[in-house]
Amino acid sequence: MIVVRPRPIIHGMRITIVYDNVARDPAFRADWGFAALVETSGPTILFDTGAKGSILMDNMEKLAIDPAGIDAVFVSHGHWDHTGGLADFLQVQPTTVFLPPTCPPPQDATRTVFLKQPTELFRNVFSTGQLAGIEQSLVVRRNNHTIVIAGCSHPGVGTILSAAARFGPVHALIGGLHGFDDFSLIERLEAICPVHCTRHIDAIKRRYPDRYLAGGAGSVIDL
Ligand SMILES: [Zn+2]
Ligand SMILES: [Zn+2]
């Protein structure tokens, strides 16, 4: 499932980890924070922006990601390690920003959309809505598969997965999972990519070696 960019997406979707606590390859800069590019057959969305704009833009350049091709930014929650690169990115590519109502409105956005309730953002692309008063997750459906991308999972992985399930049975989870250790909740997933703040990455990898996908800045996941 891991391939090297740039290879055209034939169908389905691609998630490229742009910003992560570790790097998949020394060519990319590692730093505490998270950002990922979500490419679908429809829109291309930047999920979170990491902590520092310079690192975000640097890693994007190395991945041959053209900011002009990004249709929207989805901010999971207001913590600095997810929003730190937002201002720098919007200066280069002013665009639509989807964010939870607890975040301050960004400057330079062409459109700011605060999301409290579950919402369809584009065809087959959804927000869970703000959960536990702090964080939203992105849900993408393709064919009969539902993929969830989470920032830090502050509301809890169980809460996020059940909120996402309203859009279809969840097949894959990618993102920061914090201290999550109730592994029975991910038993039925076909793919799991724990990144960023996930404390138990090694335990997840050991338990689900065939479903585990390695993260790290520079990783490309085709689903
Ligand atoms: Zn956080
Ligand atoms: Zn975080």
PDB file of C-alpha atoms and ligand atoms in Angstrom:
ATOM      1  CA  MET A   1       0.000   0.000   0.000  1.00  0.00           C
ATOM      2  CA  ILE A   2       2.942   2.340   0.460  1.00  0.00           C
ATOM      3  CA  VAL A   3       4.087   3.761  -2.847  1.00  0.00           C
ATOM      4  CA  VAL A   4       6.412   6.490  -3.955  1.00  0.00           C
ATOM      5  CA  ARG A   5       4.982   9.795  -5.132  1.00  0.00           C
ATOM      6  CA  PRO A   6       4.223  10.968  -7.695  1.00  0.00           C
ATOM      7  CA  ARG A   7       2.204   8.177  -9.215  1.00  0.00           C
ATOM      8  CA  PRO A   8      -1.177   9.053 -10.649  1.00  0.00           C
ATOM      9  CA  ILE A   9      -4.157   8.056  -8.570  1.00  0.00           C
ATOM     10  CA  ILE A  10      -6.068   5.582 -10.678  1.00  0.00           C
ATOM     11  CA  HIS A  11      -9.069   5.498  -8.404  1.00  0.00           C
ATOM     12  CA  GLY A  12      -9.719   5.622  -4.705  1.00  0.00           C
ATOM     13  CA  MET A  13      -7.738   7.931  -2.498  1.00  0.00           C
ATOM     14  CA  ARG A  14      -4.245   8.750  -1.377  1.00  0.00           C
ATOM     15  CA  ILE A  15      -3.064  10.081   1.963  1.00  0.00           C
ATOM     16  CA  THR A  16       0.396  11.602   2.164  1.00  0.00           C
ATOM     17  CA  ILE A  17       1.821  12.287   5.619  1.00  0.00           C
ATOM     18  CA  VAL A  18       3.384  15.718   5.300  1.00  0.00           C
ATOM     19  CA  TYR A  19       4.179  16.477   8.950  1.00  0.00           C
ATOM     20  CA  ASP A  20       4.814  14.013  11.734  1.00  0.00           C
ATOM     21  CA  ASN A  21       6.884  13.536  14.895  1.00  0.00           C
ATOM     22  CA  VAL A  22       9.124  11.186  12.941  1.00  0.00           C
ATOM     23  CA  ALA A  23      10.187  11.119   9.310  1.00  0.00           C
ATOM     24  CA  ARG A  24       9.968   8.111   7.060  1.00  0.00           C
ATOM     25  CA  ASP A  25      13.092   9.234   5.244  1.00  0.00           C
ATOM     26  CA  PRO A  26      15.863  11.623   6.368  1.00  0.00           C
ATOM     27  CA  ALA A  27      14.995  13.804   3.351  1.00  0.00           C
ATOM     28  CA  PHE A  28      11.928  14.975   5.274  1.00  0.00           C
ATOM     29  CA  ARG A  29      11.919  17.089   8.411  1.00  0.00           C
ATOM     30  CA  ALA A  30      10.463  15.501  11.531  1.00  0.00           C
ATOM     31  CA  ASP A  31       8.790  17.697  14.130  1.00  0.00           C
ATOM     32  CA  TRP A  32       6.112  17.308  16.782  1.00  0.00           C
ATOM     33  CA  GLY A  33       2.808  17.905  14.990  1.00  0.00           C
ATOM     34  CA  PHE A  34       0.637  16.485  12.255  1.00  0.00           C
ATOM     35  CA  ALA A  35      -0.465  17.312   8.717  1.00  0.00           C
ATOM     36  CA  ALA A  36      -1.561  15.093   5.854  1.00  0.00           C
ATOM     37  CA  LEU A  37      -2.657  15.636   2.284  1.00  0.00           C
ATOM     38  CA  VAL A  38      -5.867  13.807   1.435  1.00  0.00           C
ATOM     39  CA  GLU A  39      -6.341  13.308  -2.307  1.00  0.00           C
ATOM     40  CA  THR A  40      -9.639  11.917  -3.483  1.00  0.00           C
ATOM     41  CA  SER A  41     -11.211  11.507  -6.900  1.00  0.00           C
ATOM     42  CA  GLY A  42     -12.957  14.779  -5.957  1.00  0.00           C
ATOM     43  CA  PRO A  43     -11.307  17.430  -3.789  1.00  0.00           C
ATOM     44  CA  THR A  44      -7.763  17.585  -2.427  1.00  0.00           C
ATOM     45  CA  ILE A  45      -7.701  18.560   1.242  1.00  0.00           C
ATOM     46  CA  LEU A  46      -4.893  19.514   3.587  1.00  0.00           C
ATOM     47  CA  PHE A  47      -5.692  17.941   6.949  1.00  0.00           C
ATOM     48  CA  ASP A  48      -4.057  20.029   9.710  1.00  0.00           C
ATOM     49  CA  THR A  49      -0.920  22.073   9.192  1.00  0.00           C
ATOM     50  CA  GLY A  50       1.665  20.925  11.763  1.00  0.00           C
ATOM     51  CA  ALA A  51       3.419  23.263  14.175  1.00  0.00           C
ATOM     52  CA  LYS A  52       5.668  25.319  11.882  1.00  0.00           C
ATOM     53  CA  GLY A  53       4.886  26.740   8.462  1.00  0.00           C
ATOM     54  CA  SER A  54       8.484  26.465   7.261  1.00  0.00           C
ATOM     55  CA  ILE A  55       8.591  22.700   7.919  1.00  0.00           C
ATOM     56  CA  LEU A  56       5.139  22.186   6.409  1.00  0.00           C
ATOM     57  CA  MET A  57       6.032  24.022   3.197  1.00  0.00           C
ATOM     58  CA  ASP A  58       9.459  22.372   3.024  1.00  0.00           C
ATOM     59  CA  ASN A  59       8.104  18.847   3.291  1.00  0.00           C
ATOM     60  CA  MET A  60       5.331  19.654   0.805  1.00  0.00           C
ATOM     61  CA  GLU A  61       7.904  20.813  -1.693  1.00  0.00           C
ATOM     62  CA  LYS A  62       9.958  17.631  -1.258  1.00  0.00           C
ATOM     63  CA  LEU A  63       6.799  15.613  -1.860  1.00  0.00           C
ATOM     64  CA  ALA A  64       6.095  17.571  -5.054  1.00  0.00           C
ATOM     65  CA  ILE A  65       2.812  18.813  -3.604  1.00  0.00           C
ATOM     66  CA  ASP A  66       1.639  21.976  -5.326  1.00  0.00           C
ATOM     67  CA  PRO A  67      -0.253  24.173  -2.798  1.00  0.00           C
ATOM     68  CA  ALA A  68      -2.261  25.625  -5.711  1.00  0.00           C
ATOM     69  CA  GLY A  69      -3.876  22.215  -6.168  1.00  0.00           C
ATOM     70  CA  ILE A  70      -5.302  22.146  -2.634  1.00  0.00           C
ATOM     71  CA  ASP A  71      -9.030  22.925  -2.467  1.00  0.00           C
ATOM     72  CA  ALA A  72      -9.481  23.293   1.287  1.00  0.00           C
ATOM     73  CA  VAL A  73      -7.831  23.010   4.691  1.00  0.00           C
ATOM     74  CA  PHE A  74      -9.487  20.917   7.377  1.00  0.00           C
ATOM     75  CA  VAL A  75      -8.376  21.807  10.910  1.00  0.00           C
ATOM     76  CA  SER A  76      -9.046  19.024  13.419  1.00  0.00           C
ATOM     77  CA  HIS A  77      -8.625  21.173  16.531  1.00  0.00           C
ATOM     78  CA  GLY A  78      -7.010  24.334  17.791  1.00  0.00           C
ATOM     79  CA  HIS A  79      -3.807  22.959  19.304  1.00  0.00           C
ATOM     80  CA  TRP A  80      -0.602  24.605  18.067  1.00  0.00           C
ATOM     81  CA  ASP A  81       0.880  21.392  16.702  1.00  0.00           C
ATOM     82  CA  HIS A  82      -2.032  21.219  14.196  1.00  0.00           C
ATOM     83  CA  THR A  83      -2.648  24.888  13.407  1.00  0.00           C
ATOM     84  CA  GLY A  84       0.891  26.347  13.567  1.00  0.00           C
ATOM     85  CA  GLY A  85       1.439  26.197   9.802  1.00  0.00           C
ATOM     86  CA  LEU A  86      -2.009  27.497   8.824  1.00  0.00           C
ATOM     87  CA  ALA A  87      -1.173  31.209   8.428  1.00  0.00           C
ATOM     88  CA  ASP A  88       1.897  30.488   6.290  1.00  0.00           C
ATOM     89  CA  PHE A  89      -0.025  28.064   4.118  1.00  0.00           C
ATOM     90  CA  LEU A  90      -2.924  30.490   3.561  1.00  0.00           C
ATOM     91  CA  GLN A  91      -0.490  33.191   2.489  1.00  0.00           C
ATOM     92  CA  VAL A  92       0.644  30.913  -0.324  1.00  0.00           C
ATOM     93  CA  GLN A  93      -2.754  29.408  -1.074  1.00  0.00           C
ATOM     94  CA  PRO A  94      -5.751  31.347   0.277  1.00  0.00           C
ATOM     95  CA  THR A  95      -8.593  28.850   0.360  1.00  0.00           C
ATOM     96  CA  THR A  96     -11.559  27.475   2.292  1.00  0.00           C
ATOM     97  CA  VAL A  97     -10.874  26.453   5.905  1.00  0.00           C
ATOM     98  CA  PHE A  98     -13.108  24.038   7.821  1.00  0.00           C
ATOM     99  CA  LEU A  99     -12.590  24.220  11.551  1.00  0.00           C
ATOM    100  CA  PRO A 100     -14.275  23.571  14.885  1.00  0.00           C
ATOM    101  CA  PRO A 101     -15.963  26.588  16.515  1.00  0.00           C
ATOM    102  CA  THR A 102     -13.408  26.604  19.347  1.00  0.00           C
ATOM    103  CA  CYS A 103     -10.718  27.792  16.886  1.00  0.00           C
ATOM    104  CA  PRO A 104     -10.104  31.482  16.112  1.00  0.00           C
ATOM    105  CA  PRO A 105     -11.002  32.523  12.534  1.00  0.00           C
ATOM    106  CA  PRO A 106      -7.888  32.384  10.333  1.00  0.00           C
ATOM    107  CA  GLN A 107      -6.715  35.392   8.345  1.00  0.00           C
ATOM    108  CA  ASP A 108      -6.380  35.020   4.578  1.00  0.00           C
ATOM    109  CA  ALA A 109      -8.983  32.239   4.247  1.00  0.00           C
ATOM    110  CA  THR A 110     -11.279  32.778   1.256  1.00  0.00           C
ATOM    111  CA  ARG A 111     -14.059  31.101   3.223  1.00  0.00           C
ATOM    112  CA  THR A 112     -14.188  30.086   6.880  1.00  0.00           C
ATOM    113  CA  VAL A 113     -16.602  27.335   7.839  1.00  0.00           C
ATOM    114  CA  PHE A 114     -17.086  26.489  11.509  1.00  0.00           C
ATOM    115  CA  LEU A 115     -18.442  22.990  11.993  1.00  0.00           C
ATOM    116  CA  LYS A 116     -20.236  21.877  15.093  1.00  0.00           C
ATOM    117  CA  GLN A 117     -22.551  19.222  13.656  1.00  0.00           C
ATOM    118  CA  PRO A 118     -21.818  16.257  11.365  1.00  0.00           C
ATOM    119  CA  THR A 119     -21.637  17.780   7.867  1.00  0.00           C
ATOM    120  CA  GLU A 120     -21.041  16.738   4.265  1.00  0.00           C
ATOM    121  CA  LEU A 121     -18.252  19.054   3.041  1.00  0.00           C
ATOM    122  CA  PHE A 122     -17.971  17.677  -0.481  1.00  0.00           C
ATOM    123  CA  ARG A 123     -19.528  14.680  -2.142  1.00  0.00           C
ATOM    124  CA  ASN A 124     -18.475  11.693   0.019  1.00  0.00           C
ATOM    125  CA  VAL A 125     -16.307  13.842   2.302  1.00  0.00           C
ATOM    126  CA  PHE A 126     -17.616  14.564   5.793  1.00  0.00           C
ATOM    127  CA  SER A 127     -16.810  16.092   9.149  1.00  0.00           C
ATOM    128  CA  THR A 128     -17.844  14.190  12.273  1.00  0.00           C
ATOM    129  CA  GLY A 129     -18.644  17.605  13.706  1.00  0.00           C
ATOM    130  CA  GLN A 130     -16.929  18.850  16.822  1.00  0.00           C
ATOM    131  CA  LEU A 131     -16.744  16.018  19.353  1.00  0.00           C
ATOM    132  CA  ALA A 132     -16.295  16.415  23.114  1.00  0.00           C
ATOM    133  CA  GLY A 133     -16.179  20.172  22.602  1.00  0.00           C
ATOM    134  CA  ILE A 134     -12.689  20.055  21.074  1.00  0.00           C
ATOM    135  CA  GLU A 135     -12.029  18.138  17.879  1.00  0.00           C
ATOM    136  CA  GLN A 136     -13.494  17.082  14.540  1.00  0.00           C
ATOM    137  CA  SER A 137     -12.345  14.200  12.346  1.00  0.00           C
ATOM    138  CA  LEU A 138     -12.472  13.894   8.568  1.00  0.00           C
ATOM    139  CA  VAL A 139     -14.390  11.018   7.014  1.00  0.00           C
ATOM    140  CA  VAL A 140     -13.973  10.021   3.369  1.00  0.00           C
ATOM    141  CA  ARG A 141     -16.142   7.446   1.672  1.00  0.00           C
ATOM    142  CA  ARG A 142     -15.190   5.726  -1.528  1.00  0.00           C
ATOM    143  CA  ASN A 143     -17.017   2.768  -3.017  1.00  0.00           C
ATOM    144  CA  ASN A 144     -18.254   1.091   0.151  1.00  0.00           C
ATOM    145  CA  HIS A 145     -15.213   1.981   2.194  1.00  0.00           C
ATOM    146  CA  THR A 146     -15.074   4.625   4.865  1.00  0.00           C
ATOM    147  CA  ILE A 147     -11.778   6.097   5.969  1.00  0.00           C
ATOM    148  CA  VAL A 148     -11.326   8.270   9.067  1.00  0.00           C
ATOM    149  CA  ILE A 149      -8.513  10.760   9.572  1.00  0.00           C
ATOM    150  CA  ALA A 150      -8.009  12.065  13.107  1.00  0.00           C
ATOM    151  CA  GLY A 151      -5.717  14.747  14.539  1.00  0.00           C
ATOM    152  CA  CYS A 152      -5.028  13.847  18.181  1.00  0.00           C
ATOM    153  CA  SER A 153      -8.181  11.834  19.036  1.00  0.00           C
ATOM    154  CA  HIS A 154      -8.788  13.903  22.173  1.00  0.00           C
ATOM    155  CA  PRO A 155     -12.496  12.889  22.203  1.00  0.00           C
ATOM    156  CA  GLY A 156     -11.378   9.208  22.305  1.00  0.00           C
ATOM    157  CA  VAL A 157     -11.032   6.740  19.441  1.00  0.00           C
ATOM    158  CA  GLY A 158     -14.315   5.026  20.370  1.00  0.00           C
ATOM    159  CA  THR A 159     -16.243   8.304  20.216  1.00  0.00           C
ATOM    160  CA  ILE A 160     -14.658   9.203  16.881  1.00  0.00           C
ATOM    161  CA  LEU A 161     -15.308   5.809  15.288  1.00  0.00           C
ATOM    162  CA  SER A 162     -18.948   5.753  16.353  1.00  0.00           C
ATOM    163  CA  ALA A 163     -19.464   9.321  15.111  1.00  0.00           C
ATOM    164  CA  ALA A 164     -17.886   8.362  11.778  1.00  0.00           C
ATOM    165  CA  ALA A 165     -19.966   5.191  11.467  1.00  0.00           C
ATOM    166  CA  ARG A 166     -23.048   7.275  10.630  1.00  0.00           C
ATOM    167  CA  PHE A 167     -21.457   7.760   7.195  1.00  0.00           C
ATOM    168  CA  GLY A 168     -20.756   4.046   6.643  1.00  0.00           C
ATOM    169  CA  PRO A 169     -18.883   1.129   8.205  1.00  0.00           C
ATOM    170  CA  VAL A 170     -15.354   2.319   8.990  1.00  0.00           C
ATOM    171  CA  HIS A 171     -12.532   0.422   7.267  1.00  0.00           C
ATOM    172  CA  ALA A 172      -9.449   2.471   8.009  1.00  0.00           C
ATOM    173  CA  LEU A 173      -8.182   4.908  10.630  1.00  0.00           C
ATOM    174  CA  ILE A 174      -5.231   7.228  10.169  1.00  0.00           C
ATOM    175  CA  GLY A 175      -4.020   9.797  12.652  1.00  0.00           C
ATOM    176  CA  GLY A 176      -2.853  10.681  16.117  1.00  0.00           C
ATOM    177  CA  LEU A 177      -4.475   8.356  18.656  1.00  0.00           C
ATOM    178  CA  HIS A 178      -2.980   9.761  21.848  1.00  0.00           C
ATOM    179  CA  GLY A 179      -3.019   7.232  24.739  1.00  0.00           C
ATOM    180  CA  PHE A 180      -5.495   4.927  22.997  1.00  0.00           C
ATOM    181  CA  ASP A 181      -5.116   1.316  24.176  1.00  0.00           C
ATOM    182  CA  ASP A 182      -8.577  -0.245  23.913  1.00  0.00           C
ATOM    183  CA  PHE A 183      -7.495  -2.254  20.888  1.00  0.00           C
ATOM    184  CA  SER A 184     -10.800  -4.133  20.652  1.00  0.00           C
ATOM    185  CA  LEU A 185     -12.190  -0.969  19.038  1.00  0.00           C
ATOM    186  CA  ILE A 186      -9.943  -1.336  16.006  1.00  0.00           C
ATOM    187  CA  GLU A 187     -10.251  -5.119  15.706  1.00  0.00           C
ATOM    188  CA  ARG A 188     -12.410  -4.914  12.606  1.00  0.00           C
ATOM    189  CA  LEU A 189     -10.504  -2.265  10.710  1.00  0.00           C
ATOM    190  CA  GLU A 190      -8.735  -3.267   7.506  1.00  0.00           C
ATOM    191  CA  ALA A 191      -5.999  -0.687   7.903  1.00  0.00           C
ATOM    192  CA  ILE A 192      -4.631   1.363  10.765  1.00  0.00           C
ATOM    193  CA  CYS A 193      -1.969   4.036  10.557  1.00  0.00           C
ATOM    194  CA  PRO A 194      -1.160   5.444  14.021  1.00  0.00           C
ATOM    195  CA  VAL A 195       0.993   8.584  13.896  1.00  0.00           C
ATOM    196  CA  HIS A 196       1.981  11.746  15.760  1.00  0.00           C
ATOM    197  CA  CYS A 197       0.972  11.590  19.463  1.00  0.00           C
ATOM    198  CA  THR A 198       0.001   7.875  19.446  1.00  0.00           C
ATOM    199  CA  ARG A 199       1.681   6.398  22.512  1.00  0.00           C
ATOM    200  CA  HIS A 200       1.236   2.739  21.629  1.00  0.00           C
ATOM    201  CA  ILE A 201       2.363   2.600  17.994  1.00  0.00           C
ATOM    202  CA  ASP A 202       4.578  -0.440  18.655  1.00  0.00           C
ATOM    203  CA  ALA A 203       1.817  -2.342  20.431  1.00  0.00           C
ATOM    204  CA  ILE A 204      -0.593  -1.696  17.521  1.00  0.00           C
ATOM    205  CA  LYS A 205       2.059  -2.786  15.027  1.00  0.00           C
ATOM    206  CA  ARG A 206       2.746  -6.007  16.956  1.00  0.00           C
ATOM    207  CA  ARG A 207      -0.920  -6.812  17.353  1.00  0.00           C
ATOM    208  CA  TYR A 208      -1.999  -6.076  13.770  1.00  0.00           C
ATOM    209  CA  PRO A 209       1.120  -6.544  11.610  1.00  0.00           C
ATOM    210  CA  ASP A 210      -0.899  -7.184   8.454  1.00  0.00           C
ATOM    211  CA  ARG A 211      -3.096  -4.117   8.895  1.00  0.00           C
ATOM    212  CA  TYR A 212      -0.566  -1.707  10.316  1.00  0.00           C
ATOM    213  CA  LEU A 213       0.609   1.071   7.984  1.00  0.00           C
ATOM    214  CA  ALA A 214       3.764   2.987   8.882  1.00  0.00           C
ATOM    215  CA  GLY A 215       3.421   6.753   9.284  1.00  0.00           C
ATOM    216  CA  GLY A 216       6.149   9.360   9.416  1.00  0.00           C
ATOM    217  CA  ALA A 217       6.610  12.457   7.270  1.00  0.00           C
ATOM    218  CA  GLY A 218       6.956  11.395   3.648  1.00  0.00           C
ATOM    219  CA  SER A 219       4.743   8.292   3.852  1.00  0.00           C
ATOM    220  CA  VAL A 220       2.248   7.781   1.062  1.00  0.00           C
ATOM    221  CA  ILE A 221      -0.764   5.568   1.654  1.00  0.00           C
ATOM    222  CA  ASP A 222      -3.006   4.491  -1.192  1.00  0.00           C
ATOM    223  CA  LEU A 223      -6.376   3.138  -0.160  1.00  0.00           C
TER     224      LEU A 223
HETATM  225 ZN    ZN B   1      -4.120  18.105  20.434  1.00  0.00          ZN
HETATM  226 ZN    ZN B   2      -1.358  16.905  18.420  1.00  0.00          ZN
END
